[in-house]
XYZ file of C-alpha atoms in Angstrom:
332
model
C 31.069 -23.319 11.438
C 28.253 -25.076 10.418
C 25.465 -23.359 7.232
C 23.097 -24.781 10.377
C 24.905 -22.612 13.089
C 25.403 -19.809 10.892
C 22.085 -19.442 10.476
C 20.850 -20.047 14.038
C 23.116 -17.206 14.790
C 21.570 -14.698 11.974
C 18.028 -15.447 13.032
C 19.249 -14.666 16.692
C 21.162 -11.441 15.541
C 18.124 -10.396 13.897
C 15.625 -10.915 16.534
C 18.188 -8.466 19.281
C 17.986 -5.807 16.646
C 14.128 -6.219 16.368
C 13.702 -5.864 19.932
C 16.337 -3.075 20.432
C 14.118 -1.568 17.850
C 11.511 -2.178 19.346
C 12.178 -1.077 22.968
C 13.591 2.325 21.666
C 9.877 3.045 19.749
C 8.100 2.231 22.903
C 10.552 4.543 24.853
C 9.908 7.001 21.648
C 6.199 6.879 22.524
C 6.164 6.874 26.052
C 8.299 10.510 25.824
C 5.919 11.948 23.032
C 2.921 10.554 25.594
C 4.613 12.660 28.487
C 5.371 15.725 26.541
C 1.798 15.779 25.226
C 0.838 15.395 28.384
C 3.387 18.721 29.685
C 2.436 20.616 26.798
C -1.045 19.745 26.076
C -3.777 22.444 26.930
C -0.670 25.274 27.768
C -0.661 28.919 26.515
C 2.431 30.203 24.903
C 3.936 33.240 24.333
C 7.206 33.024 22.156
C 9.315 36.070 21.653
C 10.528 36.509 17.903
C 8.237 33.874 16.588
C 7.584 34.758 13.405
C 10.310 33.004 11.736
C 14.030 30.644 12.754
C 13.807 29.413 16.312
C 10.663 31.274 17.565
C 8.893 29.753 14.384
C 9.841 26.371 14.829
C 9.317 26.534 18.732
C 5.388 27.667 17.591
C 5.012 24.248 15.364
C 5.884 21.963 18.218
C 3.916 23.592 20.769
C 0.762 23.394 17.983
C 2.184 19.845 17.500
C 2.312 18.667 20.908
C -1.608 20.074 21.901
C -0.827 23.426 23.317
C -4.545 25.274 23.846
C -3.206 28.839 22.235
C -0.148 30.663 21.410
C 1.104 34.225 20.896
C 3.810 35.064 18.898
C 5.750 38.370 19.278
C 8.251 39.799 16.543
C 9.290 42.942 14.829
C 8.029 41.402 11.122
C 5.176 42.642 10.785
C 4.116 41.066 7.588
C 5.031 37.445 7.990
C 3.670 37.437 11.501
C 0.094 38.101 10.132
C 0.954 35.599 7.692
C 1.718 32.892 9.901
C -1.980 33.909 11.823
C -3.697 33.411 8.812
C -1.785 29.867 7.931
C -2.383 28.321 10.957
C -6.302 29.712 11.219
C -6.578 27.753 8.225
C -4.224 24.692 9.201
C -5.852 24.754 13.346
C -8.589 26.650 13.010
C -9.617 29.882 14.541
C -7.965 31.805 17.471
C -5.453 29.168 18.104
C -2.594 31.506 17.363
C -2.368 35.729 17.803
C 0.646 37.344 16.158
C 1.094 41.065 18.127
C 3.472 43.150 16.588
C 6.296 44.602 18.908
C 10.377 45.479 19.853
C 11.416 43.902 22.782
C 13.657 46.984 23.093
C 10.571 48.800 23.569
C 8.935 48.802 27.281
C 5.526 50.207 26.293
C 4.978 48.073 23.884
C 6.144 44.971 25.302
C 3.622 45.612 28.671
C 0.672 45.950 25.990
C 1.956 42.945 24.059
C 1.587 41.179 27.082
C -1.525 42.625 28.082
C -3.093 41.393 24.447
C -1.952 38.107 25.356
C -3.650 37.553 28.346
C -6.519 38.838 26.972
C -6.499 36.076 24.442
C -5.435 33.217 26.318
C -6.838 34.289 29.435
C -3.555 33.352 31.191
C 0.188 32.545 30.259
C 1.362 29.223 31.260
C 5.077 29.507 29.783
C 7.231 32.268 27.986
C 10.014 31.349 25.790
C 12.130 34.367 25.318
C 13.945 34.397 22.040
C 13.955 37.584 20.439
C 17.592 38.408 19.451
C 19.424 39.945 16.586
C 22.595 39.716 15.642
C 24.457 43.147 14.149
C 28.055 44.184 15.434
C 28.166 47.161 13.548
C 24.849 48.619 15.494
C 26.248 46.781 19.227
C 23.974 49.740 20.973
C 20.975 48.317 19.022
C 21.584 44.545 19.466
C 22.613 44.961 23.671
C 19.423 46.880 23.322
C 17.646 44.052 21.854
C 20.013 41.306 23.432
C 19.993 42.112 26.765
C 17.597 45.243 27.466
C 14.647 43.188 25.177
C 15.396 40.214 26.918
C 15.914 41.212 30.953
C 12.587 43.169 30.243
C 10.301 39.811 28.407
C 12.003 37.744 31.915
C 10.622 40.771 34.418
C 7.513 40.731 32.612
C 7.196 36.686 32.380
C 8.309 36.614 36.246
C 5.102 39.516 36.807
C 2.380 37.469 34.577
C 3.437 33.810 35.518
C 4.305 34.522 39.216
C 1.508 32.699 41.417
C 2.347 35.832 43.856
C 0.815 38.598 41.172
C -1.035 37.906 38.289
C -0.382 34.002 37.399
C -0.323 30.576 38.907
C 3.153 29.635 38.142
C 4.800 28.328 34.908
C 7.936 27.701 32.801
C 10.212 30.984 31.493
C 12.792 29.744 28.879
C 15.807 31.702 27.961
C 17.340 31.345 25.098
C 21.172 32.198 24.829
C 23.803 30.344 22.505
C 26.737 27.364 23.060
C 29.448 29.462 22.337
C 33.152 28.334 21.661
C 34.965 31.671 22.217
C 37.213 30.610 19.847
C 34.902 30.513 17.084
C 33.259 33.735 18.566
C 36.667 35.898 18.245
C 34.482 38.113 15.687
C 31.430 38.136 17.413
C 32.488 40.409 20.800
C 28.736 42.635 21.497
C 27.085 39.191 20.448
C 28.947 36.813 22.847
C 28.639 39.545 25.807
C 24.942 39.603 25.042
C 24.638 35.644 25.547
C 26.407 35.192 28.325
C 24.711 38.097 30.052
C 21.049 35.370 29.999
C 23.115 33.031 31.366
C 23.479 35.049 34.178
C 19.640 36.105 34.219
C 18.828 32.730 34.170
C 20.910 32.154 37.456
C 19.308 34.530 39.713
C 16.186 34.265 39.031
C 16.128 30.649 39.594
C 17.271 31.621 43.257
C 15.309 28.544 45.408
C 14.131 31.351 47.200
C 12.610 32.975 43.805
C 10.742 29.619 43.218
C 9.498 29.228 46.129
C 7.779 32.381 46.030
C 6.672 32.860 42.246
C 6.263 28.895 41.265
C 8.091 29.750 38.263
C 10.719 27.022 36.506
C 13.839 29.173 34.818
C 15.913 27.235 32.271
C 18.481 28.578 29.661
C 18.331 26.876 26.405
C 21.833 27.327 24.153
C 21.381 26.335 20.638
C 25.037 25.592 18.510
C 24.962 26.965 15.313
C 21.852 27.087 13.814
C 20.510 27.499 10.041
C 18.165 30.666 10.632
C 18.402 34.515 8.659
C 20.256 35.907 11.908
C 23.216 32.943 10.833
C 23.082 32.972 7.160
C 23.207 37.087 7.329
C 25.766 37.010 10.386
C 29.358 37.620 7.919
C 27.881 40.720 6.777
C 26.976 42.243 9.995
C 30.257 42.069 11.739
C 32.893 45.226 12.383
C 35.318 44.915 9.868
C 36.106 42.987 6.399
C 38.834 41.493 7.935
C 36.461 40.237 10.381
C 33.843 39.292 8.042
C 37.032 36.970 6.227
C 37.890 35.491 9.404
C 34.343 34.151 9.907
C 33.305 32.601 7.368
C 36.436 30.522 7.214
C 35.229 29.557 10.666
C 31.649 28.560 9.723
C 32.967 26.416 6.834
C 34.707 24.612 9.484
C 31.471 23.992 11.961
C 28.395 21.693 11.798
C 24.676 23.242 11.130
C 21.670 22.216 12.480
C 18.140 22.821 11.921
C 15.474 24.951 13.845
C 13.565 21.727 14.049
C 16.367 19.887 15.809
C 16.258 22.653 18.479
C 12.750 22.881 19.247
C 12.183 19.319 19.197
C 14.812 19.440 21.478
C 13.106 21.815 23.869
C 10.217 19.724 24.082
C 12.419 16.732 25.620
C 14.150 19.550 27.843
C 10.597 21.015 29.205
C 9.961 17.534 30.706
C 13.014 16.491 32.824
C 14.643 20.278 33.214
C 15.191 21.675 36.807
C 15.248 24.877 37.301
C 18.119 26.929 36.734
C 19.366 24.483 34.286
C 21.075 24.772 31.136
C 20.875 22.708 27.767
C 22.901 22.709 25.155
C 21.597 21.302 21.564
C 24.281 21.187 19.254
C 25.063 19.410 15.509
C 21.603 18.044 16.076
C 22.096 15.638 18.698
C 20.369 15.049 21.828
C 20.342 17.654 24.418
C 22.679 17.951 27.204
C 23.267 19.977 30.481
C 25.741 21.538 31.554
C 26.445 24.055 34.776
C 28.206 27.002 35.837
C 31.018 26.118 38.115
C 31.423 27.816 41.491
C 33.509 30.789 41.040
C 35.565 28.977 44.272
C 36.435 26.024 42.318
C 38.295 27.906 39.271
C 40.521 29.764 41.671
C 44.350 29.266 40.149
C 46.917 27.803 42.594
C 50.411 29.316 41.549
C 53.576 28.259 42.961
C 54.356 31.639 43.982
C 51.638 32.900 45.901
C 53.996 32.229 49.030
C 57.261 31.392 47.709
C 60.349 31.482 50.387
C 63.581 31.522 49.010
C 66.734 30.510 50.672
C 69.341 32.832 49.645
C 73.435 32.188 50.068
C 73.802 36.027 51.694
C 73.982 35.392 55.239
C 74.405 36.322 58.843
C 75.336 35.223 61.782
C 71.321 34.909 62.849
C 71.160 32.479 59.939
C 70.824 33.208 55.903
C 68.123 35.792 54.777
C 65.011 34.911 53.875
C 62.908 35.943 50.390
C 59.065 36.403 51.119
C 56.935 37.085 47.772
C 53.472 37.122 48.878
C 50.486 38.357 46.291
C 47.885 36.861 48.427
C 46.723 40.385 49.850
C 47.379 42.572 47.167
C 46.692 40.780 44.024
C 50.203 41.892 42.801
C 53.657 40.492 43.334
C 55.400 41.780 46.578
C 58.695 40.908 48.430
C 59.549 41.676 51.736
């Protein structure tokens, strides 16, 4: 080849990767434009937002133009300091910390109460308040599921165009959990698929239809926040404890900022009922649950017939093992 043709061909290489570069910053801007435009002016209310998911889910919304947010958690202390940080980053009444336990109903309906009060209506609630402590499970399916179910009834009650809202988006966050890397994690993992479920019925078409409310599960992979980083020393057993942090060494971390940025991108294409799956800081991705129907196992004996050699003279008998009726094995 030619120094002339070789060269033709590096200028032409060089001009595709400009415009490929180019074409993905205008698609860049055209999604930031659209989820300014989805987020811009909104009020918030973010369970567990004083620091890991619920803290980095508070930065975007700021970010991306939301009007005013409330942030709920247990930490009393660095909730006020957040308030005061972005008073002095936003300016005034742009963000209200309220200190309260999701496991607690009476505070949780004046938490909420507070909040509309501030923001004079709630636009979308992401619930994330979770902990993570095997040793205590009554305290974290309190927290897990009890804290959870109750922020969703009381999201579906101050967003539902039917009572006191006009509609909105209720985000649940659960996990992406690989059972196998879960084996030490039992309370935990029951908790997370239990939102999945939540998520599922009240996304009903019939539930929309009626409250104007948009459901969607979020499920983060393993993410650097205190609940991970302190997770070994909250499980059951040493043993335990041995078994899973070999098992962390082997997984890929992301970032709180990875997930919420991710939400953002989810919040403008999402359907409801859906659920997203951020993981090792990539993209997000949906998945589904599969009808119950469609994971029914075919085995080759759930009507076997068996010749056998013992005859008569009608003809040899016959075998018939049938477990369709009773669940269990049965010959006749």
């Amino acid at each position: 080849m030619s120094q002339g043709k070789y060269l033709d061909l590096l200028i032409l290489d060089k001009n595709e990767n400009n415009k490929r570069r180019q074409s993905s910053a205008s698609e860049k801007a055209k999604e930031i434009e659209a989820i300014y435009g989805l987020v811009s002016g909104k009020n918030v209310l973010i369970t567990g937002g004083a620091a890991g998911l619920g803290n980095a889910f508070m930065n975007h919304f700021l970010k991306h133009g939301a009007n005013k947010i409330t942030i709920l958690d247990i930490d009393k202390e660095i909730g006020k300091r957040i308030e005061l940080s972005v008073e002095k980053s936003c300016g005034e009444k742009k963000v209200l910390f309220i200190h309260a336990d999701v496991s607690n109903h009476e505070l949780m309906i004046a938490a909420f109460e507070e909040a509309l009060n501030f923001m004079n209506d709630i636009d979308i609630v992401i619930n994330n308040a979770g902990i993570l402590d095997e040793r205590r499970w009554e305290k974290e399916i309190a927290v897990n599921i009890g804290g959870m179910v109750r922020t969703a009834l009381l999201a579906i009650k101050y967003l539902s165009k039917n009572q006191l809202g006009h509609g909105g988006t209720l985000v649940n966050v659960s996990q992406h959990i690989d059972i196998k890397s879960t084996a030490q994690l039992p309370v935990y993992t029951a908790t997370k698929h239990a939102m999945i479920g939540l998520s599922q019925s009240l996304a009903e078409s019939y539930q929309i239809e009626k409250t104007g409310i948009r459901v969607i599960t979020l499920c983060p992979g393993l993410t650097e926040t205190a609940l991970t980083v302190d997770s070994p020393n909250k499980l059951l057993s040493r043993v335990m404890k041995a078994d899973f942090v070999k098992t962390l060494e082997q997984l890929s971390i992301q970032t709180p900022y990875v997930v919420a940025q991710g939400l953002m991108s989810i919040l403008r294409v999402a359907e409801s009922g859906s659920i997203w799956v951020i993981e090792n800081g990539r993209t997000p991705y949906e998945v589904y649950v599969p009808n119950p129907r469609s994971l029914r196992r075919t085995y080759k004996n759930n009507f076997t017939v068996i010749e056998t050699k013992v005859g008569t003279r009608d003809g040899p008998i016959r075998e018939v093992c049938d477990n369709t009726l009773t669940g269990l094995m049965s010959c006749a």
